[in-house]
Amino acid sequence: MTYIVLFYTNSSAIKFAKFIKRFNYPGELIPLPRKLTSSCGMGVKFDFTGSLSEIISGEIEKIYAVEGDRYQLVYRAKE
């Protein structure tokens, strides 16, 4: 499954991109689609088949599953 991860800060996105690279998950830093946020931010788009609980940290704001040109919210941090 392909996911897009949104973060509270750009530095968290960069840190997460390095994290997934260490574990050989295919992914990249991307500018976030306007459909997902109105802010000018970076996120990480990556492929992952495990449980999302394995990768969730306090720096993650939201995670969307990507299905074609549609996005399904699958995780939102508690406020």
PDB file of N, CA and C in Angstrom:
ATOM      1  N   MET A   1       0.855  -1.177   0.000  1.00  0.00           N
ATOM      2  CA  MET A   1       0.000   0.000   0.000  1.00  0.00           C
ATOM      3  C   MET A   1       0.896   1.233   0.000  1.00  0.00           C
ATOM      4  N   THR A   2       0.452   2.253  -0.712  1.00  0.00           N
ATOM      5  CA  THR A   2       1.172   3.523  -0.746  1.00  0.00           C
ATOM      6  C   THR A   2       0.517   4.490   0.233  1.00  0.00           C
ATOM      7  N   TYR A   3       1.356   5.204   0.990  1.00  0.00           N
ATOM      8  CA  TYR A   3       0.882   6.154   1.988  1.00  0.00           C
ATOM      9  C   TYR A   3       1.544   7.508   1.791  1.00  0.00           C
ATOM     10  N   ILE A   4       0.856   8.555   2.218  1.00  0.00           N
ATOM     11  CA  ILE A   4       1.447   9.880   2.350  1.00  0.00           C
ATOM     12  C   ILE A   4       1.334  10.261   3.817  1.00  0.00           C
ATOM     13  N   VAL A   5       2.469  10.650   4.387  1.00  0.00           N
ATOM     14  CA  VAL A   5       2.530  11.003   5.798  1.00  0.00           C
ATOM     15  C   VAL A   5       2.716  12.512   5.928  1.00  0.00           C
ATOM     16  N   LEU A   6       1.882  13.140   6.767  1.00  0.00           N
ATOM     17  CA  LEU A   6       1.977  14.566   7.052  1.00  0.00           C
ATOM     18  C   LEU A   6       2.583  14.745   8.432  1.00  0.00           C
ATOM     19  N   PHE A   7       3.387  15.780   8.569  1.00  0.00           N
ATOM     20  CA  PHE A   7       4.105  16.032   9.813  1.00  0.00           C
ATOM     21  C   PHE A   7       3.810  17.433  10.324  1.00  0.00           C
ATOM     22  N   TYR A   8       4.150  17.670  11.581  1.00  0.00           N
ATOM     23  CA  TYR A   8       3.986  18.998  12.160  1.00  0.00           C
ATOM     24  C   TYR A   8       5.064  19.957  11.667  1.00  0.00           C
ATOM     25  N   THR A   9       6.250  19.424  11.314  1.00  0.00           N
ATOM     26  CA  THR A   9       7.358  20.264  10.849  1.00  0.00           C
ATOM     27  C   THR A   9       8.042  19.623   9.649  1.00  0.00           C
ATOM     28  N   ASN A  10       8.677  20.458   8.832  1.00  0.00           N
ATOM     29  CA  ASN A  10       9.433  19.934   7.696  1.00  0.00           C
ATOM     30  C   ASN A  10      10.621  19.099   8.154  1.00  0.00           C
ATOM     31  N   SER A  11      11.239  19.478   9.276  1.00  0.00           N
ATOM     32  CA  SER A  11      12.383  18.700   9.768  1.00  0.00           C
ATOM     33  C   SER A  11      11.955  17.287  10.163  1.00  0.00           C
ATOM     34  N   SER A  12      10.741  17.129  10.657  1.00  0.00           N
ATOM     35  CA  SER A  12      10.232  15.788  10.981  1.00  0.00           C
ATOM     36  C   SER A  12      10.047  14.958   9.718  1.00  0.00           C
ATOM     37  N   ALA A  13       9.619  15.600   8.632  1.00  0.00           N
ATOM     38  CA  ALA A  13       9.462  14.892   7.355  1.00  0.00           C
ATOM     39  C   ALA A  13      10.814  14.397   6.858  1.00  0.00           C
ATOM     40  N   ILE A  14      11.830  15.239   6.959  1.00  0.00           N
ATOM     41  CA  ILE A  14      13.176  14.853   6.527  1.00  0.00           C
ATOM     42  C   ILE A  14      13.690  13.695   7.374  1.00  0.00           C
ATOM     43  N   LYS A  15      13.481  13.778   8.670  1.00  0.00           N
ATOM     44  CA  LYS A  15      13.912  12.715   9.594  1.00  0.00           C
ATOM     45  C   LYS A  15      13.221  11.390   9.257  1.00  0.00           C
ATOM     46  N   PHE A  16      11.917  11.440   8.973  1.00  0.00           N
ATOM     47  CA  PHE A  16      11.169  10.227   8.650  1.00  0.00           C
ATOM     48  C   PHE A  16      11.629   9.640   7.320  1.00  0.00           C
ATOM     49  N   ALA A  17      11.933  10.499   6.345  1.00  0.00           N
ATOM     50  CA  ALA A  17      12.429  10.016   5.052  1.00  0.00           C
ATOM     51  C   ALA A  17      13.735   9.247   5.237  1.00  0.00           C
ATOM     52  N   LYS A  18      14.588   9.722   6.119  1.00  0.00           N
ATOM     53  CA  LYS A  18      15.843   9.013   6.418  1.00  0.00           C
ATOM     54  C   LYS A  18      15.553   7.687   7.118  1.00  0.00           C
ATOM     55  N   PHE A  19      14.563   7.690   8.018  1.00  0.00           N
ATOM     56  CA  PHE A  19      14.177   6.478   8.741  1.00  0.00           C
ATOM     57  C   PHE A  19      13.731   5.376   7.780  1.00  0.00           C
ATOM     58  N   ILE A  20      12.834   5.713   6.840  1.00  0.00           N
ATOM     59  CA  ILE A  20      12.344   4.670   5.935  1.00  0.00           C
ATOM     60  C   ILE A  20      13.436   4.198   4.982  1.00  0.00           C
ATOM     61  N   LYS A  21      14.340   5.099   4.636  1.00  0.00           N
ATOM     62  CA  LYS A  21      15.446   4.719   3.753  1.00  0.00           C
ATOM     63  C   LYS A  21      16.349   3.691   4.437  1.00  0.00           C
ATOM     64  N   ARG A  22      16.576   3.880   5.745  1.00  0.00           N
ATOM     65  CA  ARG A  22      17.404   2.932   6.513  1.00  0.00           C
ATOM     66  C   ARG A  22      16.826   1.523   6.481  1.00  0.00           C
ATOM     67  N   PHE A  23      15.501   1.422   6.443  1.00  0.00           N
ATOM     68  CA  PHE A  23      14.841   0.118   6.445  1.00  0.00           C
ATOM     69  C   PHE A  23      14.435  -0.332   5.043  1.00  0.00           C
ATOM     70  N   ASN A  24      14.960   0.352   4.039  1.00  0.00           N
ATOM     71  CA  ASN A  24      14.754  -0.003   2.628  1.00  0.00           C
ATOM     72  C   ASN A  24      13.298   0.019   2.177  1.00  0.00           C
ATOM     73  N   TYR A  25      12.479   0.881   2.800  1.00  0.00           N
ATOM     74  CA  TYR A  25      11.122   1.082   2.301  1.00  0.00           C
ATOM     75  C   TYR A  25      11.203   2.089   1.157  1.00  0.00           C
ATOM     76  N   PRO A  26      10.619   1.788  -0.006  1.00  0.00           N
ATOM     77  CA  PRO A  26      10.665   2.750  -1.105  1.00  0.00           C
ATOM     78  C   PRO A  26       9.820   3.982  -0.777  1.00  0.00           C
ATOM     79  N   GLY A  27      10.425   5.161  -0.909  1.00  0.00           N
ATOM     80  CA  GLY A  27       9.695   6.377  -0.616  1.00  0.00           C
ATOM     81  C   GLY A  27      10.494   7.615  -0.935  1.00  0.00           C
ATOM     82  N   GLU A  28       9.825   8.771  -0.790  1.00  0.00           N
ATOM     83  CA  GLU A  28      10.481  10.039  -1.113  1.00  0.00           C
ATOM     84  C   GLU A  28       9.784  11.199  -0.421  1.00  0.00           C
ATOM     85  N   LEU A  29      10.544  12.285  -0.216  1.00  0.00           N
ATOM     86  CA  LEU A  29       9.962  13.539   0.242  1.00  0.00           C
ATOM     87  C   LEU A  29       9.172  14.145  -0.905  1.00  0.00           C
ATOM     88  N   ILE A  30       7.999  14.684  -0.600  1.00  0.00           N
ATOM     89  CA  ILE A  30       7.177  15.299  -1.651  1.00  0.00           C
ATOM     90  C   ILE A  30       6.556  16.593  -1.124  1.00  0.00           C
ATOM     91  N   PRO A  31       6.254  17.531  -2.025  1.00  0.00           N
ATOM     92  CA  PRO A  31       5.401  18.648  -1.612  1.00  0.00           C
ATOM     93  C   PRO A  31       3.989  18.097  -1.426  1.00  0.00           C
ATOM     94  N   LEU A  32       3.327  18.500  -0.360  1.00  0.00           N
ATOM     95  CA  LEU A  32       2.013  17.925  -0.066  1.00  0.00           C
ATOM     96  C   LEU A  32       0.950  18.410  -1.036  1.00  0.00           C
ATOM     97  N   PRO A  33       0.105  17.489  -1.504  1.00  0.00           N
ATOM     98  CA  PRO A  33      -0.997  17.872  -2.397  1.00  0.00           C
ATOM     99  C   PRO A  33      -1.965  18.824  -1.690  1.00  0.00           C
ATOM    100  N   ARG A  34      -2.495  19.787  -2.392  1.00  0.00           N
ATOM    101  CA  ARG A  34      -3.455  20.750  -1.830  1.00  0.00           C
ATOM    102  C   ARG A  34      -4.707  20.066  -1.292  1.00  0.00           C
ATOM    103  N   LYS A  35      -5.023  18.891  -1.803  1.00  0.00           N
ATOM    104  CA  LYS A  35      -6.189  18.151  -1.307  1.00  0.00           C
ATOM    105  C   LYS A  35      -6.013  17.756   0.158  1.00  0.00           C
ATOM    106  N   LEU A  36      -4.748  17.653   0.612  1.00  0.00           N
ATOM    107  CA  LEU A  36      -4.479  17.159   1.957  1.00  0.00           C
ATOM    108  C   LEU A  36      -4.219  18.263   2.971  1.00  0.00           C
ATOM    109  N   THR A  37      -3.714  19.399   2.520  1.00  0.00           N
ATOM    110  CA  THR A  37      -3.403  20.486   3.443  1.00  0.00           C
ATOM    111  C   THR A  37      -3.352  21.805   2.695  1.00  0.00           C
ATOM    112  N   SER A  38      -3.671  22.872   3.397  1.00  0.00           N
ATOM    113  CA  SER A  38      -3.595  24.195   2.776  1.00  0.00           C
ATOM    114  C   SER A  38      -2.235  24.841   3.010  1.00  0.00           C
ATOM    115  N   SER A  39      -1.432  24.233   3.884  1.00  0.00           N
ATOM    116  CA  SER A  39      -0.111  24.799   4.150  1.00  0.00           C
ATOM    117  C   SER A  39       0.894  24.334   3.098  1.00  0.00           C
ATOM    118  N   CYS A  40       1.955  25.098   2.979  1.00  0.00           N
ATOM    119  CA  CYS A  40       3.037  24.712   2.063  1.00  0.00           C
ATOM    120  C   CYS A  40       3.989  23.828   2.840  1.00  0.00           C
ATOM    121  N   GLY A  41       3.818  22.553   2.758  1.00  0.00           N
ATOM    122  CA  GLY A  41       4.644  21.664   3.541  1.00  0.00           C
ATOM    123  C   GLY A  41       5.165  20.503   2.744  1.00  0.00           C
ATOM    124  N   MET A  42       6.027  19.758   3.401  1.00  0.00           N
ATOM    125  CA  MET A  42       6.569  18.540   2.817  1.00  0.00           C
ATOM    126  C   MET A  42       5.994  17.357   3.565  1.00  0.00           C
ATOM    127  N   GLY A  43       5.880  16.279   2.847  1.00  0.00           N
ATOM    128  CA  GLY A  43       5.460  15.029   3.438  1.00  0.00           C
ATOM    129  C   GLY A  43       6.316  13.922   2.869  1.00  0.00           C
ATOM    130  N   VAL A  44       5.990  12.709   3.242  1.00  0.00           N
ATOM    131  CA  VAL A  44       6.708  11.546   2.729  1.00  0.00           C
ATOM    132  C   VAL A  44       5.691  10.603   2.107  1.00  0.00           C
ATOM    133  N   LYS A  45       5.961  10.218   0.881  1.00  0.00           N
ATOM    134  CA  LYS A  45       5.150   9.218   0.181  1.00  0.00           C
ATOM    135  C   LYS A  45       5.984   7.955   0.131  1.00  0.00           C
ATOM    136  N   PHE A  46       5.400   6.844   0.600  1.00  0.00           N
ATOM    137  CA  PHE A  46       6.176   5.606   0.617  1.00  0.00           C
ATOM    138  C   PHE A  46       5.272   4.391   0.543  1.00  0.00           C
ATOM    139  N   ASP A  47       5.866   3.271   0.174  1.00  0.00           N
ATOM    140  CA  ASP A  47       5.166   1.987   0.106  1.00  0.00           C
ATOM    141  C   ASP A  47       5.493   1.197   1.357  1.00  0.00           C
ATOM    142  N   PHE A  48       4.449   0.604   1.960  1.00  0.00           N
ATOM    143  CA  PHE A  48       4.630  -0.115   3.216  1.00  0.00           C
ATOM    144  C   PHE A  48       3.564  -1.192   3.317  1.00  0.00           C
ATOM    145  N   THR A  49       3.967  -2.392   3.716  1.00  0.00           N
ATOM    146  CA  THR A  49       3.008  -3.492   3.831  1.00  0.00           C
ATOM    147  C   THR A  49       2.797  -3.947   5.270  1.00  0.00           C
ATOM    148  N   GLY A  50       3.559  -3.394   6.207  1.00  0.00           N
ATOM    149  CA  GLY A  50       3.432  -3.791   7.601  1.00  0.00           C
ATOM    150  C   GLY A  50       2.310  -3.043   8.306  1.00  0.00           C
ATOM    151  N   SER A  51       2.284  -3.182   9.623  1.00  0.00           N
ATOM    152  CA  SER A  51       1.308  -2.484  10.451  1.00  0.00           C
ATOM    153  C   SER A  51       1.769  -1.041  10.660  1.00  0.00           C
ATOM    154  N   LEU A  52       0.875  -0.088  10.468  1.00  0.00           N
ATOM    155  CA  LEU A  52       1.248   1.316  10.643  1.00  0.00           C
ATOM    156  C   LEU A  52       1.732   1.614  12.057  1.00  0.00           C
ATOM    157  N   SER A  53       1.299   0.836  13.028  1.00  0.00           N
ATOM    158  CA  SER A  53       1.746   1.064  14.406  1.00  0.00           C
ATOM    159  C   SER A  53       3.260   0.912  14.541  1.00  0.00           C
ATOM    160  N   GLU A  54       3.892   0.217  13.600  1.00  0.00           N
ATOM    161  CA  GLU A  54       5.346   0.044  13.624  1.00  0.00           C
ATOM    162  C   GLU A  54       6.090   1.334  13.294  1.00  0.00           C
ATOM    163  N   ILE A  55       5.450   2.264  12.611  1.00  0.00           N
ATOM    164  CA  ILE A  55       6.152   3.453  12.140  1.00  0.00           C
ATOM    165  C   ILE A  55       5.608   4.755  12.725  1.00  0.00           C
ATOM    166  N   ILE A  56       4.541   4.702  13.493  1.00  0.00           N
ATOM    167  CA  ILE A  56       3.939   5.923  14.028  1.00  0.00           C
ATOM    168  C   ILE A  56       4.792   6.484  15.159  1.00  0.00           C
ATOM    169  N   SER A  57       5.017   7.799  15.075  1.00  0.00           N
ATOM    170  CA  SER A  57       5.748   8.509  16.121  1.00  0.00           C
ATOM    171  C   SER A  57       4.964   9.770  16.473  1.00  0.00           C
ATOM    172  N   GLY A  58       5.398  10.449  17.504  1.00  0.00           N
ATOM    173  CA  GLY A  58       4.734  11.677  17.931  1.00  0.00           C
ATOM    174  C   GLY A  58       4.884  12.824  16.954  1.00  0.00           C
ATOM    175  N   GLU A  59       5.752  12.669  15.969  1.00  0.00           N
ATOM    176  CA  GLU A  59       5.983  13.725  14.980  1.00  0.00           C
ATOM    177  C   GLU A  59       5.010  13.647  13.802  1.00  0.00           C
ATOM    178  N   ILE A  60       4.261  12.556  13.718  1.00  0.00           N
ATOM    179  CA  ILE A  60       3.327  12.357  12.605  1.00  0.00           C
ATOM    180  C   ILE A  60       1.976  12.974  12.947  1.00  0.00           C
ATOM    181  N   GLU A  61       1.479  13.805  12.033  1.00  0.00           N
ATOM    182  CA  GLU A  61       0.167  14.429  12.218  1.00  0.00           C
ATOM    183  C   GLU A  61      -0.939  13.561  11.621  1.00  0.00           C
ATOM    184  N   LYS A  62      -0.764  13.138  10.348  1.00  0.00           N
ATOM    185  CA  LYS A  62      -1.768  12.327   9.665  1.00  0.00           C
ATOM    186  C   LYS A  62      -1.091  11.370   8.695  1.00  0.00           C
ATOM    187  N   ILE A  63      -1.795  10.276   8.400  1.00  0.00           N
ATOM    188  CA  ILE A  63      -1.358   9.343   7.366  1.00  0.00           C
ATOM    189  C   ILE A  63      -2.555   9.067   6.459  1.00  0.00           C
ATOM    190  N   TYR A  64      -2.320   9.182   5.166  1.00  0.00           N
ATOM    191  CA  TYR A  64      -3.337   8.890   4.160  1.00  0.00           C
ATOM    192  C   TYR A  64      -2.903   7.703   3.322  1.00  0.00           C
ATOM    193  N   ALA A  65      -3.824   6.787   3.047  1.00  0.00           N
ATOM    194  CA  ALA A  65      -3.595   5.730   2.063  1.00  0.00           C
ATOM    195  C   ALA A  65      -3.896   6.333   0.696  1.00  0.00           C
ATOM    196  N   VAL A  66      -3.059   6.011  -0.281  1.00  0.00           N
ATOM    197  CA  VAL A  66      -3.218   6.542  -1.636  1.00  0.00           C
ATOM    198  C   VAL A  66      -3.776   5.441  -2.524  1.00  0.00           C
ATOM    199  N   GLU A  67      -4.890   5.729  -3.174  1.00  0.00           N
ATOM    200  CA  GLU A  67      -5.514   4.784  -4.101  1.00  0.00           C
ATOM    201  C   GLU A  67      -5.824   5.538  -5.387  1.00  0.00           C
ATOM    202  N   GLY A  68      -4.916   5.464  -6.350  1.00  0.00           N
ATOM    203  CA  GLY A  68      -5.070   6.231  -7.587  1.00  0.00           C
ATOM    204  C   GLY A  68      -4.928   7.705  -7.284  1.00  0.00           C
ATOM    205  N   ASP A  69      -5.976   8.482  -7.565  1.00  0.00           N
ATOM    206  CA  ASP A  69      -5.947   9.908  -7.248  1.00  0.00           C
ATOM    207  C   ASP A  69      -6.803  10.240  -6.023  1.00  0.00           C
ATOM    208  N   ARG A  70      -7.097   9.210  -5.222  1.00  0.00           N
ATOM    209  CA  ARG A  70      -7.906   9.382  -4.011  1.00  0.00           C
ATOM    210  C   ARG A  70      -7.050   9.156  -2.776  1.00  0.00           C
ATOM    211  N   TYR A  71      -7.425   9.849  -1.693  1.00  0.00           N
ATOM    212  CA  TYR A  71      -6.703   9.745  -0.433  1.00  0.00           C
ATOM    213  C   TYR A  71      -7.682   9.363   0.668  1.00  0.00           C
ATOM    214  N   GLN A  72      -7.315   8.351   1.450  1.00  0.00           N
ATOM    215  CA  GLN A  72      -8.157   7.888   2.552  1.00  0.00           C
ATOM    216  C   GLN A  72      -7.392   8.097   3.858  1.00  0.00           C
ATOM    217  N   LEU A  73      -7.934   8.921   4.751  1.00  0.00           N
ATOM    218  CA  LEU A  73      -7.297   9.148   6.042  1.00  0.00           C
ATOM    219  C   LEU A  73      -7.315   7.854   6.844  1.00  0.00           C
ATOM    220  N   VAL A  74      -6.139   7.378   7.263  1.00  0.00           N
ATOM    221  CA  VAL A  74      -6.060   6.133   8.022  1.00  0.00           C
ATOM    222  C   VAL A  74      -5.486   6.346   9.422  1.00  0.00           C
ATOM    223  N   TYR A  75      -4.910   7.526   9.663  1.00  0.00           N
ATOM    224  CA  TYR A  75      -4.377   7.834  10.995  1.00  0.00           C
ATOM    225  C   TYR A  75      -4.388   9.341  11.205  1.00  0.00           C
ATOM    226  N   ARG A  76      -4.827   9.743  12.401  1.00  0.00           N
ATOM    227  CA  ARG A  76      -4.766  11.148  12.815  1.00  0.00           C
ATOM    228  C   ARG A  76      -4.266  11.167  14.255  1.00  0.00           C
ATOM    229  N   ALA A  77      -3.264  11.987  14.521  1.00  0.00           N
ATOM    230  CA  ALA A  77      -2.731  12.092  15.877  1.00  0.00           C
ATOM    231  C   ALA A  77      -3.796  12.676  16.799  1.00  0.00           C
ATOM    232  N   LYS A  78      -3.767  12.236  18.031  1.00  0.00           N
ATOM    233  CA  LYS A  78      -4.688  12.789  19.025  1.00  0.00           C
ATOM    234  C   LYS A  78      -4.198  14.175  19.413  1.00  0.00           C
ATOM    235  N   GLU A  79      -5.125  15.094  19.525  1.00  0.00           N
ATOM    236  CA  GLU A  79      -4.746  16.476  19.856  1.00  0.00           C
ATOM    237  C   GLU A  79      -4.727  16.702  21.330  1.00  0.00           C
TER     238      GLU A  79
END
